[in-house]
mmCIF file of C-alpha atoms and ligand atoms in Angstrom:
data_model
loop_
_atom_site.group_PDB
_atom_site.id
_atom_site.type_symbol
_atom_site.label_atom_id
_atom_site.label_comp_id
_atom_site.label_asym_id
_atom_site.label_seq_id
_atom_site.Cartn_x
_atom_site.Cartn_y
_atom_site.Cartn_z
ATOM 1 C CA UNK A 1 -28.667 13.269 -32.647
ATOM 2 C CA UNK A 2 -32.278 11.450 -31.821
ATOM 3 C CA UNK A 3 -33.890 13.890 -33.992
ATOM 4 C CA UNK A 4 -34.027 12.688 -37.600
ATOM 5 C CA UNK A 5 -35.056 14.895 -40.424
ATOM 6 C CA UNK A 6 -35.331 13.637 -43.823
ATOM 7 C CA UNK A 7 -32.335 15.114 -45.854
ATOM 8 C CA UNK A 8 -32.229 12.848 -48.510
ATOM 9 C CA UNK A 9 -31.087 14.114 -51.869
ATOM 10 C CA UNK A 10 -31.181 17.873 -49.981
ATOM 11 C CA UNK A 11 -28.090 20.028 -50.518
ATOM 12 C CA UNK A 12 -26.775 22.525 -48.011
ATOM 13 C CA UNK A 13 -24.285 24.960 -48.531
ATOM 14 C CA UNK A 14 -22.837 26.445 -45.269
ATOM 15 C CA UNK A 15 -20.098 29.297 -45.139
ATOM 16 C CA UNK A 16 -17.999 29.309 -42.450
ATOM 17 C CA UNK A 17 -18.389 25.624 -42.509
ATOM 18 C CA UNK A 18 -14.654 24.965 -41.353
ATOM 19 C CA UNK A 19 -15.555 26.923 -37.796
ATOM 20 C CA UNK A 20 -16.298 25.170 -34.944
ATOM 21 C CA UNK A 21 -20.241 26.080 -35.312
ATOM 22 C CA UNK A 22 -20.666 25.634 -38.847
ATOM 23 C CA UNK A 23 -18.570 22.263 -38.923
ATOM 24 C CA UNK A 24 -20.638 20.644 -36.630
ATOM 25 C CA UNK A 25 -23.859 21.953 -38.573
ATOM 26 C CA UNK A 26 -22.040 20.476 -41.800
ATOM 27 C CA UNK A 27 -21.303 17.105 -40.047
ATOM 28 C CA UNK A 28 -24.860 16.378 -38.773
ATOM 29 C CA UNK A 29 -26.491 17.962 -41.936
ATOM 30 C CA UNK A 30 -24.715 14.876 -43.843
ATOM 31 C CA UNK A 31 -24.996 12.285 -41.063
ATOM 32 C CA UNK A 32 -28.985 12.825 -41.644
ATOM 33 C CA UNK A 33 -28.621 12.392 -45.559
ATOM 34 C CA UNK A 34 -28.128 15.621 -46.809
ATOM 35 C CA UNK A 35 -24.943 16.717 -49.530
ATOM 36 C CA UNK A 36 -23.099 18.921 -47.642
ATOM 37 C CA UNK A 37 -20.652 22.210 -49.098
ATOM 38 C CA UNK A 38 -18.335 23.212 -47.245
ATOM 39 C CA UNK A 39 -17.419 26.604 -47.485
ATOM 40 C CA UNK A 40 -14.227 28.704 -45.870
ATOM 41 C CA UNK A 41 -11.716 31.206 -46.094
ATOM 42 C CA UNK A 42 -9.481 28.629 -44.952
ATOM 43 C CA UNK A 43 -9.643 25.535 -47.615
ATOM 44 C CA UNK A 44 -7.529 23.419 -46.275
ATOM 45 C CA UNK A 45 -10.066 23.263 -43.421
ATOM 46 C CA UNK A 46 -12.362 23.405 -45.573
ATOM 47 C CA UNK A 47 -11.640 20.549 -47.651
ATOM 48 C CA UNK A 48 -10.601 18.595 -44.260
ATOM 49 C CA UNK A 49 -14.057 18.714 -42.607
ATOM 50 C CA UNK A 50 -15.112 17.530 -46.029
ATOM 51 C CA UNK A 51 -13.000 14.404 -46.267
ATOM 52 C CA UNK A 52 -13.984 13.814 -42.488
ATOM 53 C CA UNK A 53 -17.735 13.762 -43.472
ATOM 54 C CA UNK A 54 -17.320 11.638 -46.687
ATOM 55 C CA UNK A 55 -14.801 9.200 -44.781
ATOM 56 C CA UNK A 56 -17.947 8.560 -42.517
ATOM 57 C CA UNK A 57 -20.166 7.746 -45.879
ATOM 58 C CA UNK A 58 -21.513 11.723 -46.111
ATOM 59 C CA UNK A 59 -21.319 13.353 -49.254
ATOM 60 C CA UNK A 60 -19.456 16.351 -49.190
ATOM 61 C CA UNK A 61 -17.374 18.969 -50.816
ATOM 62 C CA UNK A 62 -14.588 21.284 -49.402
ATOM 63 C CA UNK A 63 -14.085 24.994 -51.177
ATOM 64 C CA UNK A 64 -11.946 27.660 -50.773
ATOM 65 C CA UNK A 65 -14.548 30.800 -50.607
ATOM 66 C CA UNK A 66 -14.040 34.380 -49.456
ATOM 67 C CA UNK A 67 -17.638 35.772 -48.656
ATOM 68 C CA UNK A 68 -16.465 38.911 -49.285
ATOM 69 C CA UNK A 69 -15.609 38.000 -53.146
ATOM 70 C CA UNK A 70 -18.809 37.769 -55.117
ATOM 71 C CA UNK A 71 -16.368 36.018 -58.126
ATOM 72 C CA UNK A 72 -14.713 33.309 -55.426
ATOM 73 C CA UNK A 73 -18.792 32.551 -54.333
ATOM 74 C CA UNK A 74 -19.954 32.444 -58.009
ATOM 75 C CA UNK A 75 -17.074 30.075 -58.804
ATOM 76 C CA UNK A 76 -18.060 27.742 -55.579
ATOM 77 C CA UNK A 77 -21.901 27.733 -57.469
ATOM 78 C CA UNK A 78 -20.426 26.099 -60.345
ATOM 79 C CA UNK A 79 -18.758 23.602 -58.660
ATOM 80 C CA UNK A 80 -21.870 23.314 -56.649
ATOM 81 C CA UNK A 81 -24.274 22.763 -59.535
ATOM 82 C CA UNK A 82 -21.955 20.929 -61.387
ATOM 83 C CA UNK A 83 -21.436 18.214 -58.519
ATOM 84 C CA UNK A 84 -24.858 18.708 -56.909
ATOM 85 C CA UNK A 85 -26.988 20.003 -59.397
ATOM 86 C CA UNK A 86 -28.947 22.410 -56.792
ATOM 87 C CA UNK A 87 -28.765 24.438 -53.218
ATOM 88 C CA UNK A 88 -31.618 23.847 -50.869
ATOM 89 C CA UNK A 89 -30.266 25.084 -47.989
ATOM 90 C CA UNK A 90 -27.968 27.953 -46.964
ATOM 91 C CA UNK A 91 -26.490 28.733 -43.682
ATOM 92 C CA UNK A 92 -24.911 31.771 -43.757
ATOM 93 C CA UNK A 93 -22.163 30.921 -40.506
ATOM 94 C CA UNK A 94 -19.097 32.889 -42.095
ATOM 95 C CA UNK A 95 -18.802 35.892 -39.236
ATOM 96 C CA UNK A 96 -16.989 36.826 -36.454
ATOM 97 C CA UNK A 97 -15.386 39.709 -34.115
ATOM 98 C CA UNK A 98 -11.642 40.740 -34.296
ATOM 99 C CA UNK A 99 -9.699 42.400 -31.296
ATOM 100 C CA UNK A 100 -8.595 45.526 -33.653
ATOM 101 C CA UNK A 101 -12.562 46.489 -33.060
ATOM 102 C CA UNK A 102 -12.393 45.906 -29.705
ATOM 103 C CA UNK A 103 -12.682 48.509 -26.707
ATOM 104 C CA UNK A 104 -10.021 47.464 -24.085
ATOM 105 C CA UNK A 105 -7.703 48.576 -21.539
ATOM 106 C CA UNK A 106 -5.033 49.038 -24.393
ATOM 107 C CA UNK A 107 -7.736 50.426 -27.074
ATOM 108 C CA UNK A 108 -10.237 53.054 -26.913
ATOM 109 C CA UNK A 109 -13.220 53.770 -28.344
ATOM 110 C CA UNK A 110 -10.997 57.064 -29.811
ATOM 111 C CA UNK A 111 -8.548 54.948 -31.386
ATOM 112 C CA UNK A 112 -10.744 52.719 -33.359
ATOM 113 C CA UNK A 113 -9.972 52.624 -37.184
ATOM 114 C CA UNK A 114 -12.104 53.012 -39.693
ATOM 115 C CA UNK A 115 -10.272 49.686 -41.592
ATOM 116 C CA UNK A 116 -10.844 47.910 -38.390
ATOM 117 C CA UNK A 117 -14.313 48.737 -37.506
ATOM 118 C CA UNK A 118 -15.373 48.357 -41.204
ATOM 119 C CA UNK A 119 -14.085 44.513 -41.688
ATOM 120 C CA UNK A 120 -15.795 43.053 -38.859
ATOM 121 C CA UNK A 121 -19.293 44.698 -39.812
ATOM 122 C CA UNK A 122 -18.274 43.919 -43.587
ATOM 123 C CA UNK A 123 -17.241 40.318 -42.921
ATOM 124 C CA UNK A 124 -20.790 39.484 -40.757
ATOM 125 C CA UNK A 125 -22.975 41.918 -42.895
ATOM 126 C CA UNK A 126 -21.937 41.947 -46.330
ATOM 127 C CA UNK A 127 -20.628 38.093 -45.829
ATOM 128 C CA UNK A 128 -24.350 37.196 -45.404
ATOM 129 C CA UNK A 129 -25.940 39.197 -48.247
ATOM 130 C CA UNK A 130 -23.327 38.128 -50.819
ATOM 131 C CA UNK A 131 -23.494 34.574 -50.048
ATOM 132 C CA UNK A 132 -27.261 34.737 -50.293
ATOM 133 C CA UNK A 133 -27.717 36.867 -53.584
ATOM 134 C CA UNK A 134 -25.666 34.117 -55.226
ATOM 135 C CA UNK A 135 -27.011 31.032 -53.892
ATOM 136 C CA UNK A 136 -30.193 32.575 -52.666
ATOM 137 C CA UNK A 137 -31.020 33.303 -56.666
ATOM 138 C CA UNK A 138 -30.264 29.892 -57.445
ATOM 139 C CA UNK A 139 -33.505 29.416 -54.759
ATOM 140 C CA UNK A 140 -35.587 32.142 -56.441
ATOM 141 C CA UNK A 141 -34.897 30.676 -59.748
ATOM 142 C CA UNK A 142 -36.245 27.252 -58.391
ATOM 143 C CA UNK A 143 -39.024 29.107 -56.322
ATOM 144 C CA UNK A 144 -37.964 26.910 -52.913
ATOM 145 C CA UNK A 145 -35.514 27.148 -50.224
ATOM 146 C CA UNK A 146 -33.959 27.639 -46.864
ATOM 147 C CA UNK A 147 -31.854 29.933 -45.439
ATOM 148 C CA UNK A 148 -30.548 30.216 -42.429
ATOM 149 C CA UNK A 149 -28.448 33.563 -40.733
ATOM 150 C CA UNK A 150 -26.527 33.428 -37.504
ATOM 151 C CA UNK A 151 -27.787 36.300 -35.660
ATOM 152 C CA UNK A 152 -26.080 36.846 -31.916
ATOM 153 C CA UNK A 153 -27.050 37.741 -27.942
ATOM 154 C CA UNK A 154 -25.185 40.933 -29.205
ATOM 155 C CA UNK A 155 -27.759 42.057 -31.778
ATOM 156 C CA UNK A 156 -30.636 42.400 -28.794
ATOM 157 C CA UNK A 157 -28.752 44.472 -26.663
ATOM 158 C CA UNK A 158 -25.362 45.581 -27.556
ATOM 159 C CA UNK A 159 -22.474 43.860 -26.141
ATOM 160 C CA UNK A 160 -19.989 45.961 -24.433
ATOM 161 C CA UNK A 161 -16.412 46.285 -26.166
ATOM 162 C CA UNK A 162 -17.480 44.354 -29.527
ATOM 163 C CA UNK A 163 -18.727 47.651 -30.820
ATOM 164 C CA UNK A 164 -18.860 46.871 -34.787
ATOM 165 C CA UNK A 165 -19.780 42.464 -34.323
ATOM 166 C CA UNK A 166 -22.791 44.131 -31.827
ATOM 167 C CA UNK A 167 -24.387 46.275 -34.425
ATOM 168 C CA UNK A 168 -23.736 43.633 -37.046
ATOM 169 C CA UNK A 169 -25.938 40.728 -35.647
ATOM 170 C CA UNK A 170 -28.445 43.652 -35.050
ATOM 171 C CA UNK A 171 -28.354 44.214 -38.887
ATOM 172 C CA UNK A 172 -28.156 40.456 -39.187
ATOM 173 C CA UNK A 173 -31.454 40.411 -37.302
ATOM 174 C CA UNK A 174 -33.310 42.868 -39.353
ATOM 175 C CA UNK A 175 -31.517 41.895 -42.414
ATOM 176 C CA UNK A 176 -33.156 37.905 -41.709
ATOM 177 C CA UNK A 177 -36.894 39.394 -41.374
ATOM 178 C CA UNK A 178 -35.963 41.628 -44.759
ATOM 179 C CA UNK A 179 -35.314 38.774 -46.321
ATOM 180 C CA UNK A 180 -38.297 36.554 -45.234
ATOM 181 C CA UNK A 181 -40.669 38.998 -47.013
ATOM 182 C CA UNK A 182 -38.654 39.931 -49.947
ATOM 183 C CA UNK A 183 -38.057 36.266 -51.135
ATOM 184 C CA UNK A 184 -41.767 35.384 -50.160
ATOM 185 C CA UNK A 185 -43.271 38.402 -51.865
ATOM 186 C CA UNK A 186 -40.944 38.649 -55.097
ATOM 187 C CA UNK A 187 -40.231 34.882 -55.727
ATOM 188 C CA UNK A 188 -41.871 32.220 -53.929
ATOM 189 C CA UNK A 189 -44.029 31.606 -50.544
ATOM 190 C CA UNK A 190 -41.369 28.215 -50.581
ATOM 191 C CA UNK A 191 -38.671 30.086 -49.645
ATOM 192 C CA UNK A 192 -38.324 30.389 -45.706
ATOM 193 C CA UNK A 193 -35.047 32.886 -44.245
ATOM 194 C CA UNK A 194 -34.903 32.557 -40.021
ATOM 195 C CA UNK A 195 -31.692 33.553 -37.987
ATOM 196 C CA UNK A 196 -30.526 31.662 -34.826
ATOM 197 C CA UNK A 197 -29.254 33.522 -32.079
ATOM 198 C CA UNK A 198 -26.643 31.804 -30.298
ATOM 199 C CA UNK A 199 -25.830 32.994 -26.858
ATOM 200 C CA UNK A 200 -22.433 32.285 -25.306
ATOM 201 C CA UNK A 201 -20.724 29.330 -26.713
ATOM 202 C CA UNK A 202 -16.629 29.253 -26.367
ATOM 203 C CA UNK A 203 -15.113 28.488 -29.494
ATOM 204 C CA UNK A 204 -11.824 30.301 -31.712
ATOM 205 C CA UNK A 205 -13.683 33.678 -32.489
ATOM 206 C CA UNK A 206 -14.442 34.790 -28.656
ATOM 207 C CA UNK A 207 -11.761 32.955 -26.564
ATOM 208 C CA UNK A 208 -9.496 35.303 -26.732
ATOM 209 C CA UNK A 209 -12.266 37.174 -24.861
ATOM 210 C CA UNK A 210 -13.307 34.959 -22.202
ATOM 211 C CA UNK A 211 -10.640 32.710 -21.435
ATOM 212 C CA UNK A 212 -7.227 34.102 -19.579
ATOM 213 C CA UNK A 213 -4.555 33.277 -22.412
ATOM 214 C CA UNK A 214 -2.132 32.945 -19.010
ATOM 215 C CA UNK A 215 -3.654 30.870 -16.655
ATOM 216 C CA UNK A 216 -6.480 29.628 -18.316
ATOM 217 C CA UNK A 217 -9.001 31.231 -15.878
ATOM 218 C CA UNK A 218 -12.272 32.848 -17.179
ATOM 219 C CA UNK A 219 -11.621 36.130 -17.390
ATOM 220 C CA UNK A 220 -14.197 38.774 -15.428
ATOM 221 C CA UNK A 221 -16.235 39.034 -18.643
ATOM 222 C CA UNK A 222 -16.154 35.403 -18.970
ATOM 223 C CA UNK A 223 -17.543 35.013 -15.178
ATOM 224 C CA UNK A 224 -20.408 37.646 -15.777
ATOM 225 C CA UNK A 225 -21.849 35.690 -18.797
ATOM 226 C CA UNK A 226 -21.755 32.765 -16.861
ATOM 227 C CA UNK A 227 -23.719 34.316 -14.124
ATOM 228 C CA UNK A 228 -25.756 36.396 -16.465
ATOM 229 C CA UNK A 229 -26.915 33.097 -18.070
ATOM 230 C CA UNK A 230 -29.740 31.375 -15.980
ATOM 231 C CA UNK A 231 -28.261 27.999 -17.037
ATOM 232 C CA UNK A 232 -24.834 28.943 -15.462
ATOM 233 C CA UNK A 233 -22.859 27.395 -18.630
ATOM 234 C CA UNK A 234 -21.023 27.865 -21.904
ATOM 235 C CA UNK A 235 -23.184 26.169 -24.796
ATOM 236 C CA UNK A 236 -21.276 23.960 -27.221
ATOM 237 C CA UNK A 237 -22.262 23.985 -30.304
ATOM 238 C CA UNK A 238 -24.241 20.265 -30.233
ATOM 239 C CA UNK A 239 -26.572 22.681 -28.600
ATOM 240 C CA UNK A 240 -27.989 24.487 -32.207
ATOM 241 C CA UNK A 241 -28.080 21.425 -34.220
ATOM 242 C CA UNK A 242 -31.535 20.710 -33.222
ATOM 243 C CA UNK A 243 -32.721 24.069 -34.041
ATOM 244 C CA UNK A 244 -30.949 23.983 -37.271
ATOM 245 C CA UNK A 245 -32.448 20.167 -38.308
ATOM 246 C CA UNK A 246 -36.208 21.603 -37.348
ATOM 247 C CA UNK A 247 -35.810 24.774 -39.478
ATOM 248 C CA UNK A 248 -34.623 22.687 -42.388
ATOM 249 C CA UNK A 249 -37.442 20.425 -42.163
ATOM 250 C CA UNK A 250 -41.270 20.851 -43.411
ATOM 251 C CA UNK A 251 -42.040 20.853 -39.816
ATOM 252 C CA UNK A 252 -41.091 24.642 -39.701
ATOM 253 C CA UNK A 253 -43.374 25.254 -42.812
ATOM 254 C CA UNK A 254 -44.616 28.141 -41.174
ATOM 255 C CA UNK A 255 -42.045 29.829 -39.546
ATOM 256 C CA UNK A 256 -40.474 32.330 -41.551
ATOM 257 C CA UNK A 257 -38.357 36.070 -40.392
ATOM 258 C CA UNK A 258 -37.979 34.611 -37.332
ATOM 259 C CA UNK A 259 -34.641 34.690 -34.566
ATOM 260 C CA UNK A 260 -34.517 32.023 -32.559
ATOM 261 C CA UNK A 261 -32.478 32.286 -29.514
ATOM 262 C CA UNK A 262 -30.341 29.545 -28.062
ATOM 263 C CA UNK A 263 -28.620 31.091 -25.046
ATOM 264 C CA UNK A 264 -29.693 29.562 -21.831
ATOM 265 C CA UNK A 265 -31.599 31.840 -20.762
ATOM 266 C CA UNK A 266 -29.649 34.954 -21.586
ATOM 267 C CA UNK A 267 -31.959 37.004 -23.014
ATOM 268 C CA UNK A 268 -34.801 36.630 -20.874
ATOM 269 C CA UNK A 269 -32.447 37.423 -17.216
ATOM 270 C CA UNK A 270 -32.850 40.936 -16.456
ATOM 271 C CA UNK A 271 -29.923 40.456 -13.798
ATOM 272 C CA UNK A 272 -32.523 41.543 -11.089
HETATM 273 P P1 NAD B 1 -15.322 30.368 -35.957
HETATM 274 O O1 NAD B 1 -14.304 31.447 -35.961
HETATM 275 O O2 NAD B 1 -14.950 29.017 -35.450
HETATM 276 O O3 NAD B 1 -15.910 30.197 -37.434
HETATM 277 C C1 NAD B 1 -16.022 31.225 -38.365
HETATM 278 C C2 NAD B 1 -15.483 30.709 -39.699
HETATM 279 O O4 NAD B 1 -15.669 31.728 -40.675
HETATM 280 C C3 NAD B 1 -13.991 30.379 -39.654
HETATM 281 O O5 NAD B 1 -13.782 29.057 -40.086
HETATM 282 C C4 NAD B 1 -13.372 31.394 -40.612
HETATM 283 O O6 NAD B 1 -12.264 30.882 -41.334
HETATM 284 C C5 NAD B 1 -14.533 31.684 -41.530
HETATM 285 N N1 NAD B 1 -14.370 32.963 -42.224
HETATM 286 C C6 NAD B 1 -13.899 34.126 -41.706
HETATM 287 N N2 NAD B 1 -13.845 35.061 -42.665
HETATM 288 C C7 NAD B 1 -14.314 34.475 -43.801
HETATM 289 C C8 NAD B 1 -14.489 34.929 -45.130
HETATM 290 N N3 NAD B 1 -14.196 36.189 -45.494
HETATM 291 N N4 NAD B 1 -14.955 34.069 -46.054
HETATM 292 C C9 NAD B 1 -15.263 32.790 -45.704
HETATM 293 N N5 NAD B 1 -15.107 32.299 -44.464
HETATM 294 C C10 NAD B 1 -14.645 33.137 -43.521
HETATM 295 O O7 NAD B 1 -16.565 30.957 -35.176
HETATM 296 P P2 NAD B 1 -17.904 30.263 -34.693
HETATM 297 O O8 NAD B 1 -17.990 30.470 -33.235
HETATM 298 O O9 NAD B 1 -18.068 28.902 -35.260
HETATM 299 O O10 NAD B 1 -18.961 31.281 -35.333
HETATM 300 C C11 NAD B 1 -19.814 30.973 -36.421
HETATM 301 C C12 NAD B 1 -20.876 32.073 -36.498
HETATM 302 O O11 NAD B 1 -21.637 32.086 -35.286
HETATM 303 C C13 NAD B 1 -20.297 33.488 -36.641
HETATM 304 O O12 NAD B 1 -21.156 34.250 -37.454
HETATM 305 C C14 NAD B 1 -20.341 34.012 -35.229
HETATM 306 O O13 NAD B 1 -20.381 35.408 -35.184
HETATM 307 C C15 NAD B 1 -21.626 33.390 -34.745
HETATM 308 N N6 NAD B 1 -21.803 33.324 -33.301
HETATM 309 C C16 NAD B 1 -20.925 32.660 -32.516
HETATM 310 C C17 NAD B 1 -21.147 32.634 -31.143
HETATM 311 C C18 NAD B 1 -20.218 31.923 -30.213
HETATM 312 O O14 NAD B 1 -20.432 32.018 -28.994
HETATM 313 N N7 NAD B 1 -19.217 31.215 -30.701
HETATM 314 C C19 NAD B 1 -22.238 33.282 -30.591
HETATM 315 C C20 NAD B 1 -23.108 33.949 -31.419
HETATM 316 C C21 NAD B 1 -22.881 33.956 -32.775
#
């Protein structure tokens, strides 16, 4: 990156940080001096973007955590504080959609479960406020911190077929500018919580969605985001790092309860 943010002796802790988003967040978070925790329901992963980072010189740790577990995150704190002694920042990346809470040709709205529908808002909803009541504390009790939520296109307007991931980022959304003012007003004015809202980027979680498993064609949905995006791409995820270095530096002082979109334009095309 040609932005450089002074990371030095900064700790991060990201969940999710074995996805394809959250990996490269962990990777440029150490490459600019910054202690990096990796966090993931997969550990091997886990523990293999860790070894990649401290191969390069970084400083990082790989952990087995289920957001979903509030013992499994309280354990990954100890090692945490024991290794790194604090948590600066938190990106909260752990999230995702899951075809069993999908509306398709082969699965109605009617036929929806209850287990299925619940998991997917669980894992993006409750995964982001247990991760940040345990580390978030550990930035109340030291009266500074950032966090950072990943928010979604679908929590403006609802995306069609991802029923439960749609009104998840919404919650995400509202749940980033509750948390702005609760931390600020009930533990410090140091602590700063902002989401990023990516739009369309192809990675693991949405392929499946986008990308014809057969012929490796975009599917129809995949061809109206493209043309529903002013910038007429997919974004990779290079494209939030520089968001994500500015919000973690002083330079966003002020900026606090706020969702930032990335999307190419997305979100401000009508379609007319
Ligand atoms: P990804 O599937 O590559 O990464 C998600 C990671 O979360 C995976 O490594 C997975 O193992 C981990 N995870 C799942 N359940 C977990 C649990 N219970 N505990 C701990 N870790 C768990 O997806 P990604 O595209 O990198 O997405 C990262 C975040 O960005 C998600 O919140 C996603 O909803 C959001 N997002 C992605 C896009 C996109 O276009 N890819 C767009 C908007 C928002």
């Amino acid at each position: 990156m040609d932005i450089r943010v002074d990371m030095k002796d900064k700790v991060a802790v990201l969940t999710g940080g074995a996805g394809v988003l959250c990996a490269s967040m962990a990777k440029e978070l150490a490459a600019q001096g910054a202690k990096v925790a990796v966090l993931d329901l997969r550990k091997n992963d886990a523990e293999e973007v860790a070894e990649e980072i401290n191969l390069k010189g970084g400083t990082a740790l790989g952990i087995g955590v289920d957001v979903l577990n509030k013992q499994s995150l309280d354990t990954a704190k100890e090692v945490i504080l024991k290794e790194f002694r604090t948590v600066d920042i938190l990106i909260n990346g752990a999230g995702g959609n899951s075809p069993e809470a999908t509306t398709g040709p082969d699965r109605s709205f009617f036929d929806l479960t209850v287990d299925a529908i619940q998991k997917v808002f669980n894992l993006n909803f409750m995964g982001t406020i247990l991760p940040t009541q345990v580390f978030g504390k550990v930035m109340a009790e030291q009266r500074k911190g950032i966090i950072i939520n990943i928010s979604s296109m679908a929590a403006y307007t609802p995306l069609t077929r991802t029923i439960a991931y749609s009104a998840a980022k919404a919650a995400i959304s509202n749940l980033t500018q509750w948390m702005a003012v609760h931390f600020n007003q009930e533990y410090s004015k140091d602590i700063r919580v902002n989401a990023i809202a990516p739009g369309f980027l192809l990675t693991e979680q949405n392929k499946y969605l986008l990308i014809d498993e057969k012929t490796g064609e975009l599917t129809s949905r995949g061809r109206n985001i493209i043309n529903a995006t002013p910038m007429g791409k997919y974004g990779v995820a290079e494209d939030l790092l520089g968001i994500v270095l500015f919000l973690c530096s002083d330079s966003a002082s002020f900026i606090n309860g706020a969702i930032i979109p990335v999307d190419g334009a997305f979100l401000a095309y009508s379609g007319v």
